[in-house]
Amino acid sequence: MAWFVLIALFWLLFTTRYLGGENLGYLDSKVLPQPVGEPSEAHHGVVASLANFGNGAAPGTRERIQSVRKYLDAISDGREFDSEFRPLEQGWLRGEWVLGPGANPRRRILYIHGGAFYAGSPKSHRSMTDRLSRLLDAAVFSLDYRLMPEHRRQDGIDDCRNAYRWILANGPEGAEELDFLLVAGDSAGGNLTLSTIAWARDEGLRAADAVVAFSPSTDSTLESPSWRSNLASDPMLGPGFGKLLKLPRPLLLWLQWLRDRIRPLDPRVSPLRGDLSGLPPVLVQASEAEMLFDDARRYVARAEEAGSPALLQTWPYMVHVWQIFNPELPEAEEAFANVAEFVASAVGAEDPACT
């Protein structure tokens, strides 16, 4: 019996320290939300549209994966866009250029879509890439990175890193230097965005002029309290992850490790837990009602602690990545207006391209 207890204690200690890492709860009071107002009527419609999101299938099952992929790709159906969508497949590189009217090819955005690392595509996020191209007068490259479970988590990470290096020297018309670079992503894509900019710093590559992360996942150890405290208030992530979060956290850490083949605390999958010094200006937008809220504010708090310029903007009540529901949601339009202001501030002057 004594040996069993010792083995159990060793297993628990190994799991929490080797896989989970340091408790970062001290960050939760450093960046506080400032709730204002009530959600728009349009937001209630968006919440209603999520009623059948994922069809209630268990996370990770083939049925749920296909359901979520279908739902996300259908978001852009029936919409009219001002941008040109130009597919690109060049060896390992896949994606599409999104070119708003008169977009400057020397102003570029690398966009990394969300979808929990197993769904999403350039098509699913056209409402965001079209808006960013027009907003910032920039050519957007929307990356079609490799998804799980068909590929490893590291494959998607490598695609983002290679795309970052590639976009520094290539525009929509071919090889060409750039004048401005924004890296942006949402949810899982926000995770990849923040991981990629830290890698670019370590590689000594040209830094992005600005970075935007919409509702990012920043900590794969699932330690953030809002994962559970906001379970009932998150109509997008809550139904899919509710059953999974009933499992003890040590077991979830092992499942994460086995799935990703990367320790959950590794900065490649948990950018919050890496070196956050020397990064370009980062804007993080999040909803105070979503499960990833504490992931967002912890990242900003720790980036500020490390001396990097970081700004957190929060909205009450909003669904996860509400910016994708533009122009229907006035809160989405407000969020994009804030992006334009942030970019103008990050480059050190009023940017005439930000309209």
mmCIF file of C-alpha atoms in Angstrom:
data_model
loop_
_atom_site.group_PDB
_atom_site.id
_atom_site.type_symbol
_atom_site.label_atom_id
_atom_site.label_comp_id
_atom_site.label_asym_id
_atom_site.label_seq_id
_atom_site.Cartn_x
_atom_site.Cartn_y
_atom_site.Cartn_z
ATOM 1 C CA MET A 1 0.000 0.000 0.000
ATOM 2 C CA ALA A 2 2.818 2.365 0.897
ATOM 3 C CA TRP A 3 4.495 1.687 -2.465
ATOM 4 C CA PHE A 4 1.239 2.404 -4.281
ATOM 5 C CA VAL A 5 0.903 5.750 -2.491
ATOM 6 C CA LEU A 6 4.522 6.661 -3.307
ATOM 7 C CA ILE A 7 4.041 5.767 -6.981
ATOM 8 C CA ALA A 8 0.813 7.786 -7.113
ATOM 9 C CA LEU A 9 2.502 10.801 -5.534
ATOM 10 C CA PHE A 10 5.455 10.541 -7.921
ATOM 11 C CA TRP A 11 3.080 10.313 -10.891
ATOM 12 C CA LEU A 12 1.154 13.366 -9.721
ATOM 13 C CA LEU A 13 4.316 15.383 -9.090
ATOM 14 C CA PHE A 14 5.792 14.374 -12.449
ATOM 15 C CA THR A 15 2.578 15.290 -14.234
ATOM 16 C CA THR A 16 2.057 18.678 -12.621
ATOM 17 C CA ARG A 17 5.695 19.798 -12.865
ATOM 18 C CA TYR A 18 7.031 18.125 -16.023
ATOM 19 C CA LEU A 19 3.859 18.497 -18.092
ATOM 20 C CA GLY A 20 1.973 21.322 -16.360
ATOM 21 C CA GLY A 21 4.743 23.606 -15.148
ATOM 22 C CA GLU A 22 4.521 26.650 -12.900
ATOM 23 C CA ASN A 23 1.193 27.890 -11.562
ATOM 24 C CA LEU A 24 0.684 31.293 -13.178
ATOM 25 C CA GLY A 25 -2.301 32.352 -11.109
ATOM 26 C CA TYR A 26 -0.404 35.425 -9.879
ATOM 27 C CA LEU A 27 -0.943 36.950 -13.339
ATOM 28 C CA ASP A 28 -4.723 36.981 -13.058
ATOM 29 C CA SER A 29 -4.891 40.228 -11.098
ATOM 30 C CA LYS A 30 -2.370 42.132 -13.214
ATOM 31 C CA VAL A 31 -4.646 42.896 -16.185
ATOM 32 C CA LEU A 32 -8.274 43.397 -15.236
ATOM 33 C CA PRO A 33 -11.236 43.695 -17.623
ATOM 34 C CA GLN A 34 -13.337 46.836 -17.878
ATOM 35 C CA PRO A 35 -16.840 45.592 -18.709
ATOM 36 C CA VAL A 36 -19.181 48.038 -20.408
ATOM 37 C CA GLY A 37 -22.562 47.920 -22.100
ATOM 38 C CA GLU A 38 -24.832 45.146 -23.258
ATOM 39 C CA PRO A 39 -24.484 42.898 -26.310
ATOM 40 C CA SER A 40 -26.179 43.991 -29.524
ATOM 41 C CA GLU A 41 -29.321 42.338 -30.853
ATOM 42 C CA ALA A 42 -27.205 40.894 -33.662
ATOM 43 C CA HIS A 43 -25.095 39.076 -31.085
ATOM 44 C CA HIS A 44 -28.145 37.185 -29.824
ATOM 45 C CA GLY A 45 -28.664 35.948 -33.383
ATOM 46 C CA VAL A 46 -25.074 34.731 -33.579
ATOM 47 C CA VAL A 47 -25.477 32.819 -30.311
ATOM 48 C CA ALA A 48 -28.660 31.191 -31.635
ATOM 49 C CA SER A 49 -26.830 30.131 -34.802
ATOM 50 C CA LEU A 50 -24.339 28.176 -32.664
ATOM 51 C CA ALA A 51 -27.026 25.905 -31.210
ATOM 52 C CA ASN A 52 -26.030 22.984 -33.444
ATOM 53 C CA PHE A 53 -22.323 23.766 -33.574
ATOM 54 C CA GLY A 54 -20.524 20.398 -33.692
ATOM 55 C CA ASN A 55 -23.825 18.478 -33.404
ATOM 56 C CA GLY A 56 -22.939 17.619 -29.806
ATOM 57 C CA ALA A 57 -20.365 15.034 -30.854
ATOM 58 C CA ALA A 58 -17.447 14.390 -28.531
ATOM 59 C CA PRO A 59 -14.300 16.498 -29.136
ATOM 60 C CA GLY A 60 -11.737 14.736 -31.303
ATOM 61 C CA THR A 61 -14.158 12.242 -32.856
ATOM 62 C CA ARG A 62 -14.296 11.991 -36.631
ATOM 63 C CA GLU A 63 -17.958 12.996 -36.572
ATOM 64 C CA ARG A 64 -17.265 16.200 -34.670
ATOM 65 C CA ILE A 65 -14.206 17.069 -36.747
ATOM 66 C CA GLN A 66 -16.177 16.833 -39.976
ATOM 67 C CA SER A 67 -19.105 18.739 -38.473
ATOM 68 C CA VAL A 68 -16.926 21.613 -37.264
ATOM 69 C CA ARG A 69 -15.016 21.773 -40.550
ATOM 70 C CA LYS A 70 -18.285 21.955 -42.451
ATOM 71 C CA TYR A 71 -19.715 24.620 -40.144
ATOM 72 C CA LEU A 72 -16.645 26.851 -40.344
ATOM 73 C CA ASP A 73 -16.300 26.655 -44.116
ATOM 74 C CA ALA A 74 -19.982 27.548 -44.482
ATOM 75 C CA ILE A 75 -19.569 30.826 -42.562
ATOM 76 C CA SER A 76 -18.520 32.593 -45.763
ATOM 77 C CA ASP A 77 -21.274 31.069 -47.924
ATOM 78 C CA GLY A 78 -23.557 33.640 -49.499
ATOM 79 C CA ARG A 79 -21.364 36.576 -48.545
ATOM 80 C CA GLU A 80 -20.192 39.164 -51.030
ATOM 81 C CA PHE A 81 -16.607 40.292 -50.696
ATOM 82 C CA ASP A 82 -14.730 43.195 -52.228
ATOM 83 C CA SER A 83 -11.441 41.303 -52.209
ATOM 84 C CA GLU A 84 -9.944 39.002 -54.800
ATOM 85 C CA PHE A 85 -9.106 35.518 -53.511
ATOM 86 C CA ARG A 86 -6.105 34.121 -55.310
ATOM 87 C CA PRO A 87 -5.231 30.463 -54.443
ATOM 88 C CA LEU A 88 -1.581 29.545 -54.077
ATOM 89 C CA GLU A 89 -0.017 26.095 -53.938
ATOM 90 C CA GLN A 90 3.753 26.058 -54.199
ATOM 91 C CA GLY A 91 5.430 22.922 -52.943
ATOM 92 C CA TRP A 92 4.856 22.791 -49.183
ATOM 93 C CA LEU A 93 3.091 26.174 -49.197
ATOM 94 C CA ARG A 94 -0.699 26.297 -49.472
ATOM 95 C CA GLY A 95 -3.147 29.117 -48.944
ATOM 96 C CA GLU A 96 -4.624 32.098 -50.711
ATOM 97 C CA TRP A 97 -3.810 35.720 -51.243
ATOM 98 C CA VAL A 98 -6.636 38.040 -50.236
ATOM 99 C CA LEU A 99 -6.403 41.324 -52.097
ATOM 100 C CA GLY A 100 -8.737 44.192 -51.309
ATOM 101 C CA PRO A 101 -9.187 46.909 -53.946
ATOM 102 C CA GLY A 102 -5.846 48.650 -54.434
ATOM 103 C CA ALA A 103 -4.070 46.557 -51.794
ATOM 104 C CA ASN A 104 -0.385 47.454 -51.572
ATOM 105 C CA PRO A 105 1.699 44.282 -52.236
ATOM 106 C CA ARG A 106 4.546 45.668 -50.127
ATOM 107 C CA ARG A 107 2.208 45.829 -47.140
ATOM 108 C CA ARG A 108 1.581 42.224 -46.075
ATOM 109 C CA ILE A 109 -0.348 40.279 -43.505
ATOM 110 C CA LEU A 110 0.245 36.656 -42.614
ATOM 111 C CA TYR A 111 -3.081 35.336 -41.338
ATOM 112 C CA ILE A 112 -3.279 32.059 -39.399
ATOM 113 C CA HIS A 113 -6.836 30.757 -39.016
ATOM 114 C CA GLY A 114 -8.353 29.135 -35.949
ATOM 115 C CA GLY A 115 -10.268 25.887 -35.577
ATOM 116 C CA ALA A 116 -8.747 24.031 -32.591
ATOM 117 C CA PHE A 117 -5.868 22.792 -34.795
ATOM 118 C CA TYR A 118 -8.162 20.311 -36.570
ATOM 119 C CA ALA A 119 -10.558 22.577 -38.515
ATOM 120 C CA GLY A 120 -10.693 25.890 -40.332
ATOM 121 C CA SER A 121 -9.269 27.015 -43.655
ATOM 122 C CA PRO A 122 -8.612 30.159 -45.678
ATOM 123 C CA LYS A 123 -12.216 29.890 -46.910
ATOM 124 C CA SER A 124 -13.701 29.745 -43.415
ATOM 125 C CA HIS A 125 -11.992 32.986 -42.398
ATOM 126 C CA ARG A 126 -12.554 35.105 -45.490
ATOM 127 C CA SER A 127 -14.729 37.560 -43.586
ATOM 128 C CA MET A 128 -11.673 38.360 -41.452
ATOM 129 C CA THR A 129 -8.999 38.336 -44.136
ATOM 130 C CA ASP A 130 -11.139 40.432 -46.496
ATOM 131 C CA ARG A 131 -11.733 42.947 -43.698
ATOM 132 C CA LEU A 132 -8.057 43.129 -42.763
ATOM 133 C CA SER A 133 -6.943 43.637 -46.353
ATOM 134 C CA ARG A 134 -9.358 46.536 -46.840
ATOM 135 C CA LEU A 135 -8.744 47.942 -43.359
ATOM 136 C CA LEU A 136 -4.958 48.083 -43.653
ATOM 137 C CA ASP A 137 -4.522 48.409 -47.428
ATOM 138 C CA ALA A 138 -2.485 45.211 -47.346
ATOM 139 C CA ALA A 139 -2.121 41.933 -49.200
ATOM 140 C CA VAL A 140 -3.165 39.130 -46.862
ATOM 141 C CA PHE A 141 -1.718 35.656 -47.197
ATOM 142 C CA SER A 142 -4.135 33.267 -45.492
ATOM 143 C CA LEU A 143 -2.159 30.129 -44.696
ATOM 144 C CA ASP A 144 -3.659 26.676 -45.184
ATOM 145 C CA TYR A 145 -1.462 24.882 -42.636
ATOM 146 C CA ARG A 146 -1.603 21.141 -42.016
ATOM 147 C CA LEU A 147 -4.305 20.073 -39.571
ATOM 148 C CA MET A 148 -4.616 17.334 -37.003
ATOM 149 C CA PRO A 149 -5.345 14.445 -36.809
ATOM 150 C CA GLU A 150 -4.182 13.792 -40.371
ATOM 151 C CA HIS A 151 -0.894 15.508 -39.470
ATOM 152 C CA ARG A 152 1.177 16.119 -36.357
ATOM 153 C CA ARG A 153 0.878 19.297 -34.317
ATOM 154 C CA GLN A 154 4.493 20.058 -35.192
ATOM 155 C CA ASP A 155 3.639 19.995 -38.918
ATOM 156 C CA GLY A 156 1.266 22.932 -38.491
ATOM 157 C CA ILE A 157 3.878 24.781 -36.427
ATOM 158 C CA ASP A 158 6.485 24.216 -39.147
ATOM 159 C CA ASP A 159 4.097 25.473 -41.837
ATOM 160 C CA CYS A 160 3.599 28.728 -39.930
ATOM 161 C CA ARG A 161 7.318 29.214 -39.439
ATOM 162 C CA ASN A 162 8.080 28.547 -43.077
ATOM 163 C CA ALA A 163 5.281 30.872 -44.186
ATOM 164 C CA TYR A 164 6.674 33.649 -41.997
ATOM 165 C CA ARG A 165 10.116 33.312 -43.577
ATOM 166 C CA TRP A 166 8.545 33.093 -47.057
ATOM 167 C CA ILE A 167 6.294 36.172 -46.783
ATOM 168 C CA LEU A 168 9.264 38.359 -45.858
ATOM 169 C CA ALA A 169 10.527 37.953 -49.421
ATOM 170 C CA ASN A 170 7.381 37.191 -51.436
ATOM 171 C CA GLY A 171 4.232 39.105 -52.285
ATOM 172 C CA PRO A 172 1.202 38.291 -54.429
ATOM 173 C CA GLU A 173 3.156 38.935 -57.634
ATOM 174 C CA GLY A 174 6.253 36.966 -56.631
ATOM 175 C CA ALA A 175 9.553 37.870 -55.030
ATOM 176 C CA GLU A 176 9.439 41.403 -53.647
ATOM 177 C CA GLU A 177 10.598 43.162 -50.500
ATOM 178 C CA LEU A 178 8.015 44.374 -48.016
ATOM 179 C CA ASP A 179 7.538 47.639 -46.161
ATOM 180 C CA PHE A 180 5.098 46.467 -43.504
ATOM 181 C CA LEU A 181 4.259 43.113 -41.924
ATOM 182 C CA LEU A 182 1.391 42.189 -39.626
ATOM 183 C CA VAL A 183 0.996 38.672 -38.248
ATOM 184 C CA ALA A 184 -2.508 37.857 -37.061
ATOM 185 C CA GLY A 185 -4.553 34.834 -36.065
ATOM 186 C CA ASP A 186 -7.531 33.724 -34.027
ATOM 187 C CA SER A 187 -8.022 31.041 -31.379
ATOM 188 C CA ALA A 188 -5.699 28.149 -32.354
ATOM 189 C CA GLY A 189 -4.330 30.471 -35.029
ATOM 190 C CA GLY A 190 -3.655 33.010 -32.300
ATOM 191 C CA ASN A 191 -1.639 30.345 -30.501
ATOM 192 C CA LEU A 192 0.359 29.697 -33.663
ATOM 193 C CA THR A 193 0.770 33.444 -34.237
ATOM 194 C CA LEU A 194 2.274 34.045 -30.797
ATOM 195 C CA SER A 195 4.452 30.954 -31.050
ATOM 196 C CA THR A 196 5.701 32.015 -34.493
ATOM 197 C CA ILE A 197 6.714 35.564 -33.543
ATOM 198 C CA ALA A 198 8.797 34.220 -30.642
ATOM 199 C CA TRP A 199 10.474 31.761 -33.014
ATOM 200 C CA ALA A 200 11.162 34.565 -35.538
ATOM 201 C CA ARG A 201 12.854 36.587 -32.787
ATOM 202 C CA ASP A 202 15.027 33.621 -31.846
ATOM 203 C CA GLU A 203 15.942 33.073 -35.508
ATOM 204 C CA GLY A 204 16.984 36.718 -35.906
ATOM 205 C CA LEU A 205 14.435 37.342 -38.657
ATOM 206 C CA ARG A 206 12.878 40.702 -39.417
ATOM 207 C CA ALA A 207 10.249 41.299 -36.755
ATOM 208 C CA ALA A 208 6.637 41.979 -37.612
ATOM 209 C CA ASP A 209 5.632 45.618 -37.286
ATOM 210 C CA ALA A 210 2.584 44.551 -35.297
ATOM 211 C CA VAL A 211 0.813 41.403 -34.135
ATOM 212 C CA VAL A 212 -2.889 40.801 -33.517
ATOM 213 C CA ALA A 213 -4.284 37.764 -31.695
ATOM 214 C CA PHE A 214 -8.057 37.334 -31.593
ATOM 215 C CA SER A 215 -9.212 35.193 -28.631
ATOM 216 C CA PRO A 216 -5.937 33.248 -28.603
ATOM 217 C CA SER A 217 -5.178 29.976 -26.888
ATOM 218 C CA THR A 218 -1.893 30.675 -25.130
ATOM 219 C CA ASP A 219 -1.496 27.852 -22.597
ATOM 220 C CA SER A 220 -1.970 24.198 -23.528
ATOM 221 C CA THR A 221 -1.648 23.121 -19.894
ATOM 222 C CA LEU A 222 -5.304 24.167 -19.379
ATOM 223 C CA GLU A 223 -4.394 25.878 -16.106
ATOM 224 C CA SER A 224 -6.285 29.127 -16.790
ATOM 225 C CA PRO A 225 -9.313 29.334 -14.465
ATOM 226 C CA SER A 226 -11.672 30.612 -17.187
ATOM 227 C CA TRP A 227 -11.465 27.222 -18.899
ATOM 228 C CA ARG A 228 -13.916 26.087 -16.245
ATOM 229 C CA SER A 229 -15.402 29.287 -14.813
ATOM 230 C CA ASN A 230 -16.603 30.412 -18.276
ATOM 231 C CA LEU A 231 -17.741 26.999 -19.448
ATOM 232 C CA ALA A 232 -21.437 27.902 -19.217
ATOM 233 C CA SER A 233 -21.040 31.362 -20.789
ATOM 234 C CA ASP A 234 -19.124 30.230 -23.900
ATOM 235 C CA PRO A 235 -21.658 28.977 -26.484
ATOM 236 C CA MET A 236 -18.973 28.006 -28.987
ATOM 237 C CA LEU A 237 -16.317 26.199 -26.936
ATOM 238 C CA GLY A 238 -18.433 25.195 -23.946
ATOM 239 C CA PRO A 239 -20.567 22.482 -25.597
ATOM 240 C CA GLY A 240 -17.537 20.858 -27.199
ATOM 241 C CA PHE A 241 -15.158 20.867 -24.246
ATOM 242 C CA GLY A 242 -17.561 20.544 -21.318
ATOM 243 C CA LYS A 243 -17.451 16.747 -21.129
ATOM 244 C CA LEU A 244 -13.695 16.664 -21.632
ATOM 245 C CA LEU A 245 -13.084 19.118 -18.777
ATOM 246 C CA LYS A 246 -14.816 16.777 -16.341
ATOM 247 C CA LEU A 247 -11.635 14.703 -16.444
ATOM 248 C CA PRO A 248 -8.946 15.466 -13.823
ATOM 249 C CA ARG A 249 -6.368 17.956 -15.087
ATOM 250 C CA PRO A 250 -3.417 15.519 -14.658
ATOM 251 C CA LEU A 251 -5.156 13.097 -17.013
ATOM 252 C CA LEU A 252 -5.844 15.920 -19.495
ATOM 253 C CA LEU A 253 -2.147 16.806 -19.471
ATOM 254 C CA TRP A 254 -1.248 13.237 -20.424
ATOM 255 C CA LEU A 255 -3.874 13.225 -23.179
ATOM 256 C CA GLN A 256 -2.463 16.508 -24.516
ATOM 257 C CA TRP A 257 1.067 15.096 -24.470
ATOM 258 C CA LEU A 258 0.054 11.905 -26.260
ATOM 259 C CA ARG A 259 -1.982 13.811 -28.856
ATOM 260 C CA ASP A 260 0.527 16.553 -29.657
ATOM 261 C CA ARG A 261 3.723 14.600 -28.961
ATOM 262 C CA ILE A 262 4.917 17.832 -27.358
ATOM 263 C CA ARG A 263 4.874 18.589 -23.635
ATOM 264 C CA PRO A 264 1.927 20.887 -22.853
ATOM 265 C CA LEU A 265 4.210 23.468 -21.206
ATOM 266 C CA ASP A 266 6.524 23.644 -24.245
ATOM 267 C CA PRO A 267 6.479 27.210 -25.682
ATOM 268 C CA ARG A 268 5.788 25.760 -29.132
ATOM 269 C CA VAL A 269 2.263 24.937 -27.944
ATOM 270 C CA SER A 270 2.085 27.221 -24.887
ATOM 271 C CA PRO A 271 3.535 30.594 -25.952
ATOM 272 C CA LEU A 272 2.532 32.035 -22.558
ATOM 273 C CA ARG A 273 5.218 29.866 -20.959
ATOM 274 C CA GLY A 274 8.069 30.900 -23.238
ATOM 275 C CA ASP A 275 10.396 33.905 -23.300
ATOM 276 C CA LEU A 276 8.182 36.927 -24.006
ATOM 277 C CA SER A 277 10.923 39.560 -24.096
ATOM 278 C CA GLY A 278 11.919 41.410 -27.255
ATOM 279 C CA LEU A 279 8.642 40.865 -29.079
ATOM 280 C CA PRO A 280 6.951 43.298 -31.493
ATOM 281 C CA PRO A 281 3.831 45.195 -30.350
ATOM 282 C CA VAL A 282 1.009 42.708 -29.687
ATOM 283 C CA LEU A 283 -2.710 43.424 -29.515
ATOM 284 C CA VAL A 284 -4.888 40.753 -27.911
ATOM 285 C CA GLN A 285 -8.672 40.941 -28.134
ATOM 286 C CA ALA A 286 -10.850 38.614 -26.074
ATOM 287 C CA SER A 287 -14.321 38.216 -24.651
ATOM 288 C CA GLU A 288 -14.749 38.196 -20.895
ATOM 289 C CA ALA A 289 -17.333 35.411 -21.335
ATOM 290 C CA GLU A 290 -15.168 32.964 -23.270
ATOM 291 C CA MET A 291 -13.179 30.055 -21.933
ATOM 292 C CA LEU A 292 -9.901 31.449 -23.284
ATOM 293 C CA PHE A 293 -10.278 34.793 -21.521
ATOM 294 C CA ASP A 294 -7.621 34.093 -18.883
ATOM 295 C CA ASP A 295 -5.284 32.738 -21.552
ATOM 296 C CA ALA A 296 -5.501 36.172 -23.180
ATOM 297 C CA ARG A 297 -4.998 38.330 -20.122
ATOM 298 C CA ARG A 298 -2.258 36.137 -18.690
ATOM 299 C CA TYR A 299 -0.312 36.431 -21.955
ATOM 300 C CA VAL A 300 -0.549 40.228 -21.965
ATOM 301 C CA ALA A 301 0.404 40.446 -18.288
ATOM 302 C CA ARG A 302 3.444 38.244 -18.773
ATOM 303 C CA ALA A 303 4.522 40.043 -21.968
ATOM 304 C CA GLU A 304 4.377 43.361 -20.103
ATOM 305 C CA GLU A 305 6.322 41.779 -17.254
ATOM 306 C CA ALA A 306 9.012 40.799 -19.789
ATOM 307 C CA GLY A 307 9.170 44.342 -21.201
ATOM 308 C CA SER A 308 7.355 43.704 -24.492
ATOM 309 C CA PRO A 309 4.639 46.111 -25.662
ATOM 310 C CA ALA A 310 1.293 44.330 -25.302
ATOM 311 C CA LEU A 311 -2.292 45.539 -25.116
ATOM 312 C CA LEU A 312 -5.411 43.669 -24.026
ATOM 313 C CA GLN A 313 -8.841 44.771 -25.250
ATOM 314 C CA THR A 314 -11.885 42.971 -23.883
ATOM 315 C CA TRP A 315 -15.600 42.916 -24.623
ATOM 316 C CA PRO A 316 -18.284 41.575 -22.284
ATOM 317 C CA TYR A 317 -20.643 38.797 -23.386
ATOM 318 C CA MET A 318 -19.139 38.204 -26.837
ATOM 319 C CA VAL A 319 -18.841 34.762 -28.398
ATOM 320 C CA HIS A 320 -15.406 33.301 -29.065
ATOM 321 C CA VAL A 321 -13.799 35.079 -32.079
ATOM 322 C CA TRP A 322 -16.836 37.302 -32.611
ATOM 323 C CA GLN A 323 -14.806 39.309 -35.152
ATOM 324 C CA ILE A 324 -15.528 36.622 -37.746
ATOM 325 C CA PHE A 325 -19.192 37.681 -37.715
ATOM 326 C CA ASN A 326 -18.622 40.955 -39.489
ATOM 327 C CA PRO A 327 -20.205 43.160 -40.656
ATOM 328 C CA GLU A 328 -23.323 41.776 -38.896
ATOM 329 C CA LEU A 329 -21.974 42.433 -35.401
ATOM 330 C CA PRO A 330 -21.321 46.077 -34.504
ATOM 331 C CA GLU A 331 -18.915 44.765 -31.863
ATOM 332 C CA ALA A 332 -16.882 43.132 -34.645
ATOM 333 C CA GLU A 333 -16.680 46.425 -36.521
ATOM 334 C CA GLU A 334 -15.588 48.135 -33.313
ATOM 335 C CA ALA A 335 -12.889 45.507 -32.813
ATOM 336 C CA PHE A 336 -11.490 46.028 -36.313
ATOM 337 C CA ALA A 337 -11.505 49.806 -35.849
ATOM 338 C CA ASN A 338 -9.382 49.221 -32.748
ATOM 339 C CA VAL A 339 -7.013 47.057 -34.806
ATOM 340 C CA ALA A 340 -6.486 49.960 -37.215
ATOM 341 C CA GLU A 341 -5.757 52.329 -34.329
ATOM 342 C CA PHE A 342 -3.350 49.841 -32.783
ATOM 343 C CA VAL A 343 -1.433 49.333 -36.031
ATOM 344 C CA ALA A 344 -1.154 53.095 -36.569
ATOM 345 C CA SER A 345 0.194 53.469 -33.040
ATOM 346 C CA ALA A 346 2.585 50.523 -33.421
ATOM 347 C CA VAL A 347 4.285 51.982 -36.498
ATOM 348 C CA GLY A 348 4.841 55.205 -34.605
ATOM 349 C CA ALA A 349 2.662 57.563 -36.613
ATOM 350 C CA GLU A 350 -0.773 57.990 -38.100
ATOM 351 C CA ASP A 351 -0.931 55.360 -40.828
ATOM 352 C CA PRO A 352 -2.917 56.689 -43.802
ATOM 353 C CA ALA A 353 -3.570 53.107 -44.881
ATOM 354 C CA CYS A 354 -5.648 52.375 -41.766
ATOM 355 C CA THR A 355 -9.141 53.405 -42.742
#
